Short mmCIF file of C-alpha atoms and ligand atoms in Angstrom, two decimals:
data_model
loop_
_atom_site.label_atom_id
_atom_site.label_comp_id
_atom_site.label_asym_id
_atom_site.label_seq_id
_atom_site.Cartn_x
_atom_site.Cartn_y
_atom_site.Cartn_z
CA MET L 1 -16.12 -33.96 0.04
CA ALA L 2 -14.53 -31.71 2.07
CA ASN L 3 -14.77 -29.36 -0.50
CA GLU L 4 -15.83 -26.37 1.99
CA THR L 5 -14.84 -25.22 5.55
CA THR L 6 -17.08 -24.08 8.10
CA ARG L 7 -16.10 -22.11 10.89
CA ARG L 8 -17.03 -25.04 13.28
CA ALA L 9 -15.09 -27.38 11.36
CA VAL L 10 -11.95 -24.97 12.01
CA LEU L 11 -12.67 -24.64 15.49
CA LYS L 12 -12.96 -27.88 16.66
CA GLY L 13 -10.26 -29.89 14.61
CA GLY L 14 -7.96 -27.04 13.80
CA LEU L 15 -6.77 -26.14 10.31
CA ALA L 16 -5.29 -29.66 9.33
CA ALA L 17 -8.73 -31.38 10.06
CA ALA L 18 -10.81 -28.99 8.43
CA GLY L 19 -8.71 -30.53 5.41
CA LEU L 20 -7.62 -26.65 4.22
CA GLY L 21 -4.75 -28.09 2.23
CA MET L 22 -6.40 -30.13 0.62
CA LEU L 23 -8.89 -26.99 -0.72
CA GLY L 24 -5.02 -25.88 -2.16
CA LEU L 25 -5.15 -23.25 0.86
CA PRO L 26 -1.90 -23.19 2.70
CA GLU L 27 -2.42 -24.25 6.28
CA TRP L 28 -1.51 -20.93 7.86
CA ALA L 29 -4.33 -19.01 6.08
CA LEU L 30 -7.63 -18.67 8.60
CA PRO L 31 -10.32 -16.54 7.38
CA ALA L 32 -12.45 -15.44 10.07
CA LEU L 33 -15.85 -16.80 8.69
CA ALA L 34 -19.12 -15.19 9.85
CA GLN L 35 -21.54 -17.89 11.84
CA GLY L 36 -22.83 -20.48 8.81
CA GLU L 37 -20.28 -19.35 5.99
CA ALA L 38 -18.07 -21.53 4.43
CA LEU L 39 -15.17 -20.14 2.08
CA VAL L 40 -15.16 -20.97 -1.60
CA PRO L 41 -11.49 -21.78 -2.43
CA PHE L 42 -9.52 -19.84 -4.76
CA THR L 43 -7.84 -21.87 -7.34
CA ASP L 44 -4.87 -19.44 -8.52
CA VAL L 45 -3.09 -19.17 -4.58
CA PRO L 46 0.38 -20.54 -4.98
CA ASP L 47 1.37 -23.23 -3.04
CA GLU L 48 4.73 -21.27 -1.69
CA PHE L 49 2.65 -18.37 -0.82
CA GLY L 50 2.72 -17.17 2.84
CA ALA L 51 2.76 -14.67 5.18
CA GLY L 52 6.66 -14.93 5.23
CA ALA L 53 7.13 -15.81 1.77
CA LEU L 54 9.61 -12.72 1.49
CA GLY L 55 11.93 -13.72 4.24
CA PRO L 56 11.84 -12.86 7.93
CA THR L 57 11.80 -8.98 8.04
CA ARG L 58 9.03 -8.97 5.60
CA ARG L 59 5.20 -9.60 5.95
CA VAL L 60 2.63 -10.48 3.25
CA LEU L 61 -0.64 -9.96 4.44
CA ASP L 62 -3.44 -12.69 2.93
CA ILE L 63 -5.99 -10.99 1.79
CA ARG L 64 -8.58 -13.89 2.22
CA THR L 65 -8.18 -13.26 5.93
CA ILE L 66 -9.85 -9.29 5.74
CA ASP L 67 -12.78 -9.12 8.04
CA GLY L 68 -12.62 -5.40 8.77
CA PRO L 69 -11.85 -1.78 7.64
CA LEU L 70 -8.79 -1.80 9.84
CA THR L 71 -5.47 -4.19 9.17
CA ASN L 72 -4.34 -6.03 12.73
CA ARG L 73 -1.01 -4.00 13.27
CA ASN L 74 0.30 -7.09 13.78
CA ASP L 75 -0.88 -8.61 10.48
CA PHE L 76 -0.22 -4.75 8.32
CA TYR L 77 2.26 -5.99 5.39
CA THR L 78 5.89 -5.03 5.96
CA ILE L 79 8.38 -3.87 3.31
CA GLN L 80 11.78 -2.15 3.51
CA HIS L 81 14.96 -2.12 1.73
CA PHE L 82 17.40 -2.00 5.10
CA ASP L 83 17.42 -3.78 8.42
CA GLN L 84 14.90 -2.45 11.11
CA PRO L 85 16.55 -0.37 13.40
CA GLU L 86 15.38 -0.37 16.75
CA LEU L 87 14.94 3.19 18.22
CA ALA L 88 14.82 3.77 21.32
CA ALA L 89 11.26 6.68 22.01
CA GLY L 90 13.19 8.54 25.13
CA ALA L 91 16.34 9.47 23.12
CA PHE L 92 14.77 9.95 19.72
CA ARG L 93 15.20 13.40 17.98
CA LEU L 94 13.33 14.37 14.64
CA LYS L 95 15.93 16.89 13.16
CA VAL L 96 14.79 19.42 11.07
CA SER L 97 16.86 21.25 8.88
CA GLY L 98 17.85 23.31 5.91
CA LEU L 99 16.00 26.00 4.61
CA VAL L 100 13.90 26.75 7.70
CA GLU L 101 13.82 29.79 9.72
CA ARG L 102 14.10 27.73 12.99
CA PRO L 103 15.94 24.55 13.02
CA ALA L 104 14.54 21.77 15.49
CA GLU L 105 15.47 18.70 17.24
CA LEU L 106 11.91 17.66 18.21
CA SER L 107 11.67 14.77 20.68
CA LEU L 108 8.58 12.94 20.51
CA ASP L 109 6.70 14.98 23.39
CA GLU L 110 7.69 17.97 21.73
CA LEU L 111 5.58 16.59 18.39
CA ARG L 112 2.68 15.42 20.18
CA GLY L 113 2.63 18.41 21.47
CA MET L 114 1.98 20.13 18.63
CA GLY L 115 -1.70 18.63 18.06
CA ALA L 116 -2.68 15.26 17.35
CA ALA L 117 -4.64 14.36 14.29
CA ASP L 118 -6.33 10.97 12.76
CA VAL L 119 -6.41 9.30 9.45
CA VAL L 120 -7.59 6.29 8.19
CA ALA L 121 -5.30 5.77 5.02
CA GLY L 122 -4.65 2.63 3.16
CA PHE L 123 -1.65 1.93 0.63
CA GLU L 124 0.09 -0.64 -1.12
CA CYS L 125 3.63 -1.59 -2.26
CA SER L 126 4.42 0.02 -5.71
CA GLY L 127 5.84 -3.26 -6.23
CA ASN L 128 2.60 -5.42 -4.97
CA SER L 129 0.95 -7.94 -7.62
CA PRO L 130 -0.65 -10.91 -8.29
CA ARG L 131 2.76 -13.17 -7.22
CA MET L 132 1.95 -11.75 -3.68
CA VAL L 133 -1.91 -12.33 -4.26
CA GLN L 134 -1.80 -8.59 -3.98
CA GLY L 135 -0.76 -9.23 -0.09
CA LEU L 136 1.36 -6.12 -0.40
CA ALA L 137 -1.25 -4.13 0.85
CA SER L 138 -3.16 -3.02 4.22
CA ASN L 139 -5.25 -0.18 5.82
CA GLY L 140 -4.73 1.53 9.35
CA ARG L 141 -6.08 4.20 11.33
CA TRP L 142 -2.73 6.71 11.54
CA THR L 143 -2.09 9.16 14.58
CA GLY L 144 0.22 12.13 14.83
CA VAL L 145 1.48 15.83 14.26
CA PRO L 146 0.38 17.27 10.68
CA LEU L 147 3.47 17.58 9.03
CA ARG L 148 2.20 21.07 7.67
CA ALA L 149 2.71 21.94 11.73
CA VAL L 150 5.92 20.69 12.03
CA LEU L 151 7.23 22.70 9.02
CA GLU L 152 5.05 26.06 10.28
CA ARG L 153 6.68 25.75 13.47
CA SER L 154 10.10 25.59 11.75
CA GLY L 155 9.23 28.47 9.45
CA LEU L 156 10.11 27.79 5.19
CA GLN L 157 12.30 29.96 3.79
CA PRO L 158 11.03 31.52 0.69
CA ARG L 159 13.80 29.91 -1.82
CA ALA L 160 12.50 26.26 0.20
CA ARG L 161 11.33 24.19 -2.92
CA GLU L 162 11.71 20.30 -1.70
CA VAL L 163 11.09 18.90 1.48
CA VAL L 164 13.23 15.42 2.06
CA PHE L 165 12.48 12.84 4.55
CA PHE L 166 15.03 10.60 5.73
CA GLY L 167 14.55 7.35 7.96
CA ALA L 168 17.11 5.78 10.32
CA ASP L 169 17.77 2.78 8.02
CA HIS L 170 20.92 2.87 5.68
CA GLY L 171 22.95 0.92 4.00
CA GLU L 172 26.05 1.26 1.37
CA GLU L 173 24.48 2.20 -2.17
CA ALA L 174 26.15 2.22 -5.16
CA VAL L 175 25.89 5.45 -7.24
CA ASP L 176 26.83 5.10 -11.02
CA PHE L 177 28.61 8.21 -12.32
CA ARG L 178 29.40 8.12 -16.25
CA GLY L 179 30.38 4.48 -15.37
CA GLN L 180 32.39 5.18 -12.20
CA THR L 181 30.70 3.50 -9.49
CA HIS L 182 30.92 5.36 -5.93
CA ASN L 183 29.85 2.97 -2.93
CA VAL L 184 28.31 5.49 -0.15
CA ASP L 185 26.46 4.63 2.61
CA GLN L 186 23.00 6.50 2.58
CA PRO L 187 20.04 6.29 4.64
CA PHE L 188 16.30 5.50 2.91
CA ALA L 189 15.17 8.97 1.78
CA ARG L 190 12.00 10.25 0.09
CA SER L 191 11.28 13.82 -0.65
CA MET L 192 8.14 15.24 -1.54
CA PRO L 193 7.46 19.25 -3.56
CA ARG L 194 6.52 21.89 -0.78
CA ALA L 195 3.26 22.25 -1.97
CA ASP L 196 2.24 18.64 -1.25
CA ALA L 197 4.23 18.39 1.87
CA MET L 198 2.01 21.76 3.04
CA THR L 199 -1.30 20.19 2.42
CA PRO L 200 -3.18 18.91 5.14
CA GLU L 201 -3.09 15.39 5.13
CA PRO L 202 0.45 14.10 5.58
CA LEU L 203 1.04 12.62 8.91
CA LEU L 204 4.11 12.15 11.38
CA ALA L 205 2.23 9.38 12.84
CA TYR L 206 3.33 7.63 16.10
CA ALA L 207 0.46 5.43 16.44
CA LEU L 208 -1.31 2.83 14.41
CA ASN L 209 -4.89 1.64 15.33
CA GLY L 210 -4.86 3.63 18.73
CA GLU L 211 -1.40 1.93 19.64
CA ALA L 212 2.03 2.74 19.37
CA LEU L 213 3.87 2.16 15.62
CA THR L 214 5.00 -1.33 16.39
CA ARG L 215 8.76 -1.49 14.84
CA GLU L 216 8.33 -3.18 11.75
CA GLN L 217 6.02 -0.14 10.78
CA GLY L 218 8.54 2.69 11.90
CA PHE L 219 8.41 3.31 15.62
CA PRO L 220 8.79 5.77 16.88
CA LEU L 221 7.40 8.04 13.78
CA ARG L 222 6.79 7.72 10.33
CA LEU L 223 5.89 9.63 7.39
CA VAL L 224 2.14 8.89 6.06
CA VAL L 225 0.83 10.43 3.06
CA PRO L 226 -2.27 9.46 2.46
CA GLY L 227 -3.35 8.15 -1.22
CA TRP L 228 0.20 7.89 -2.17
CA TYR L 229 2.15 4.63 -2.66
CA GLY L 230 3.93 2.67 0.11
CA VAL L 231 7.43 4.06 -0.58
CA CYS L 232 6.05 7.44 0.24
CA ASN L 233 5.41 6.45 3.93
CA VAL L 234 9.04 6.53 5.24
CA LYS L 235 9.16 4.85 8.47
CA TRP L 236 11.87 5.17 11.66
CA LEU L 237 11.48 9.27 10.31
CA ASN L 238 14.34 11.05 11.81
CA HIS L 239 15.27 13.71 9.87
CA ILE L 240 13.45 16.13 7.67
CA ARG L 241 15.49 18.50 5.31
CA VAL L 242 14.20 21.16 3.30
CA GLN L 243 16.30 22.56 0.37
CA ALA L 244 15.79 24.17 -2.61
CA ASP L 245 16.92 21.92 -5.34
CA ARG L 246 15.05 18.46 -6.46
CA PHE L 247 15.99 15.77 -4.49
CA LEU L 248 17.81 12.82 -6.55
CA GLY L 249 18.31 10.30 -4.29
CA LYS L 250 18.10 6.69 -5.16
CA TRP L 251 14.74 5.81 -3.87
CA GLN L 252 13.26 9.20 -5.20
CA ALA L 253 14.76 9.54 -8.76
CA ARG L 254 16.06 6.03 -9.85
CA TRP L 255 14.26 3.20 -7.97
CA TYR L 256 11.27 3.62 -7.90
CA ARG L 257 10.10 4.93 -11.31
CA THR L 258 7.86 3.67 -14.03
CA LEU L 259 8.80 3.55 -17.79
CA TRP L 260 5.86 4.44 -20.36
CA ALA L 261 5.72 4.16 -24.08
CA GLU L 262 2.86 6.55 -25.24
CA GLU L 263 1.77 6.49 -28.97
CA ILE L 264 1.18 9.93 -29.97
CA ASP L 265 0.44 11.16 -33.27
CA GLY L 266 1.29 7.56 -34.67
CA GLU L 267 4.77 7.90 -33.19
CA VAL L 268 5.72 5.81 -30.11
CA SER L 269 7.09 8.14 -27.02
CA PHE L 270 9.02 6.98 -23.81
CA HIS L 271 8.72 8.67 -20.79
CA GLU L 272 9.47 7.75 -16.87
CA THR L 273 7.65 8.96 -14.22
CA GLU L 274 8.07 9.06 -10.34
CA ILE L 275 6.11 6.53 -8.12
CA SER L 276 3.45 9.19 -6.35
CA ARG L 277 -0.49 8.85 -6.19
CA LEU L 278 -1.96 5.64 -5.86
CA ARG L 279 -3.51 4.49 -9.09
CA VAL L 280 -6.89 3.07 -8.68
CA LYS L 281 -7.17 -0.44 -8.16
CA SER L 282 -9.70 -3.16 -7.12
CA VAL L 283 -8.94 -6.78 -5.96
CA ILE L 284 -11.22 -9.49 -5.25
CA ALA L 285 -10.34 -10.76 -1.70
CA ARG L 286 -12.46 -13.83 -0.53
CA VAL L 287 -15.39 -15.54 -1.83
CA THR L 288 -18.02 -17.31 0.74
CA ARG L 289 -21.05 -19.40 0.58
CA SER L 290 -24.19 -19.15 2.77
CA GLY L 291 -26.81 -21.48 2.00
CA SER L 292 -26.73 -20.89 -1.74
CA ARG L 293 -25.83 -17.61 -1.80
CA HIS L 294 -22.87 -16.60 -2.72
CA THR L 295 -20.61 -13.18 -2.07
CA VAL L 296 -17.41 -11.75 -3.63
CA HIS L 297 -15.76 -9.48 -1.07
CA GLY L 298 -12.63 -7.26 -2.17
CA PHE L 299 -11.09 -3.90 -1.52
CA VAL L 300 -10.01 -0.73 -3.49
CA LEU L 301 -7.09 1.51 -3.17
CA HIS L 302 -6.83 5.03 -4.58
CA ASP L 303 -5.91 8.41 -4.15
CA GLY L 304 -8.78 9.56 -2.24
CA THR L 305 -10.71 10.73 -5.50
CA SER L 306 -14.14 9.38 -5.07
CA LEU L 307 -15.09 6.55 -6.66
CA ARG L 308 -17.86 6.21 -9.30
CA SER L 309 -18.32 2.25 -9.44
CA VAL L 310 -16.62 -1.08 -8.52
CA GLU L 311 -18.10 -3.53 -10.62
CA VAL L 312 -17.75 -7.52 -11.05
CA SER L 313 -17.49 -9.90 -14.25
CA VAL L 314 -18.24 -13.20 -13.98
CA ASP L 315 -16.86 -15.71 -16.44
CA GLY L 316 -16.20 -12.50 -18.60
CA GLY L 317 -19.78 -11.41 -18.77
CA ALA L 318 -21.19 -7.87 -18.35
CA TRP L 319 -19.80 -5.94 -15.45
CA GLN L 320 -22.53 -5.69 -12.56
CA ARG L 321 -22.38 -3.29 -9.75
CA ALA L 322 -20.61 -4.22 -6.30
CA THR L 323 -21.79 -2.83 -3.19
CA LEU L 324 -19.57 -0.66 -1.13
CA ASP L 325 -19.21 -1.31 2.28
CA PRO L 326 -20.32 1.90 4.21
CA ALA L 327 -17.84 1.56 7.19
CA THR L 328 -15.21 2.38 4.72
CA ALA L 329 -17.19 4.21 1.84
CA SER L 330 -16.99 7.78 3.90
CA ASP L 331 -13.21 7.64 5.11
CA THR L 332 -11.90 9.35 1.77
CA TYR L 333 -7.92 7.91 2.27
CA SER L 334 -9.17 4.79 3.29
CA TRP L 335 -9.22 1.40 1.38
CA LYS L 336 -13.10 0.82 0.24
CA LEU L 337 -14.35 -2.64 1.25
CA PHE L 338 -16.93 -4.02 -1.44
CA SER L 339 -19.25 -6.72 -1.95
CA PHE L 340 -21.10 -8.43 -4.53
CA ASP L 341 -23.85 -10.46 -4.31
CA TRP L 342 -23.09 -13.45 -7.07
CA ASP L 343 -26.06 -14.71 -8.21
CA GLY L 344 -26.60 -18.29 -9.85
CA ALA L 345 -23.13 -19.52 -9.22
CA THR L 346 -23.24 -23.21 -10.81
CA PRO L 347 -20.40 -25.80 -9.21
CA GLY L 348 -17.17 -25.91 -10.94
CA GLU L 349 -14.70 -23.66 -11.51
CA HIS L 350 -15.39 -19.88 -12.38
CA THR L 351 -13.17 -16.99 -13.10
CA LEU L 352 -13.87 -13.09 -11.46
CA VAL L 353 -12.63 -9.94 -11.99
CA SER L 354 -13.57 -6.62 -10.86
CA ARG L 355 -13.04 -3.08 -11.80
CA ALA L 356 -13.26 0.31 -9.69
CA THR L 357 -13.36 3.71 -11.54
CA ASP L 358 -13.30 6.87 -9.78
CA VAL L 359 -15.46 10.28 -10.74
CA ASP L 360 -12.36 11.80 -12.60
CA GLY L 361 -12.68 9.28 -15.36
CA HIS L 362 -9.51 6.93 -14.21
CA VAL L 363 -11.03 3.20 -14.69
CA GLN L 364 -9.06 -0.01 -13.45
CA PRO L 365 -7.06 -0.99 -16.87
CA THR L 366 -7.34 -4.25 -18.16
CA PRO L 367 -3.88 -5.87 -18.50
CA GLU L 368 -3.60 -5.08 -22.69
CA GLU L 369 -4.38 -1.86 -22.18
CA LEU L 370 -1.78 -1.31 -19.57
CA GLU L 371 0.86 -3.08 -21.81
CA TYR L 372 2.24 0.52 -22.56
CA LYS L 373 3.37 0.35 -18.89
CA GLN L 374 6.97 -1.15 -19.60
CA THR L 375 8.41 -1.88 -15.99
CA GLY L 376 6.67 -3.72 -13.38
CA LEU L 377 5.96 -1.23 -10.38
CA GLU L 378 2.25 0.07 -10.37
CA ASN L 379 0.70 -2.69 -10.98
CA HIS L 380 -2.94 -1.52 -10.99
CA GLN L 381 -4.37 -4.00 -13.78
CA GLN L 382 -7.41 -5.76 -12.75
CA TYR L 383 -6.46 -9.14 -11.51
CA PRO L 384 -8.93 -12.06 -12.25
CA ARG L 385 -9.58 -14.49 -9.85
CA THR L 386 -10.48 -18.16 -10.06
CA VAL L 387 -12.65 -20.37 -7.67
CA ARG L 388 -13.91 -23.60 -7.52
CA VAL L 389 -17.88 -24.02 -6.80
CA SER L 390 -18.97 -27.30 -4.93
N1 LIG W 1 13.14 4.24 6.45
C1 LIG W 1 12.35 3.09 5.27
N2 LIG W 1 10.62 3.79 5.30
C2 LIG W 1 10.03 2.96 4.01
C3 LIG W 1 10.83 2.06 3.38
C4 LIG W 1 12.23 1.74 3.71
O1 LIG W 1 13.02 1.04 3.14
N3 LIG W 1 13.25 2.50 4.70
N4 LIG W 1 10.35 1.51 2.35
C5 LIG W 1 9.24 2.04 1.98
C6 LIG W 1 8.25 1.12 0.67
S1 LIG W 1 9.13 0.63 -0.24
C7 LIG W 1 6.96 0.44 1.61
S2 LIG W 1 6.09 -0.26 0.48
C8 LIG W 1 6.31 1.20 2.56
C9 LIG W 1 5.96 -0.25 3.67
O2 LIG W 1 5.40 0.18 5.05
P1 LIG W 1 5.08 -0.62 5.64
O3 LIG W 1 6.21 -1.84 6.12
O4 LIG W 1 4.63 -0.03 6.85
O5 LIG W 1 3.96 -1.87 5.54
O6 LIG W 1 7.35 1.95 3.50
C10 LIG W 1 8.11 2.59 2.97
N5 LIG W 1 8.81 3.15 3.90
MO1 LIG W 2 6.86 -0.51 -1.57
#
């Protein structure tokens, strides 16, 4: 009976009365539906899944609620390793130190005075996966001063090779050296090679979707590196240090790695890579019904390389082209929303899966094709979803 939920029923009776629980949808979920549109329920959402599933200071986005290009800043997925520092805007200074001609301590006003740029950028945590129904992903319009402008103002010395970004958050970390453990207090830190730091895209962002950053998203200042995984976007950024050596901090060189097993000339070789650019990934986020029409909605995250196609397969059938939403298609680093008209949906349970391909020929892999990846981060494999059509 109550196997579809109309917007009217939700508005009239609230979630419980609309029977979302009976549909296998936890009651916190309220997807925004268009007039006359009904949700086709997923049957693969874990019961214990929810915005607070990872604890009070982390937030999972319910991807079924995606209803436009930008994630509301109070829904933006949130994750970090330590606590969320509360910084005062007035006293805030960004320190620029190391191999620069003119070290600086910049106030927010000084940073704002150095030019503002805007970028729509989507990213996911490199630990995003089906376990959280891919909810460690979001998309925002970031406003800030281009990183390059700040580095040029300070002047990079010729020996400068690496730019290190420190957050105000810190904690004790065990550093192992040949069986000896050193427990040392360290801030969260990530680095980029000079060449990447000097590209036009990275921003020192102070606003998200036109409003000041929230504490959760790094108030008052964070690094945003469009097209890179979440971890690169250092929140509560208060120090940039320029140096000649590679930076080997925990979050750069040890914690955020992927181990690959590759067969080269019949021999398996293992190698590790750091987490940097997003690997092309599409996810089915929601399925709706309007009259007898069924539509599959989803998003693509990628490193900014143009997409060649997004395709959907129903019950293991042939790949069929999905349509990219024009509202996101032209923003290089935005996530791309897509939709697919699912013709001939019959009552019962069905499996839907999507795959994205970019113009450089990167095809979102199947789980089998990604088996050479030995560790869990960068899970960009195709993600089959099951739905029940009434
Ligand atoms: N200062 C600081 N920045 C950080 C982190 C952190 O622990 N501390 N975590 C990183 C990780 S792993 C991710 S996925 C993103 C999450 O950004 P968000 O909470 O705005 O979504 O922040 C990154 N920036
Ligand atoms: Mo992350």
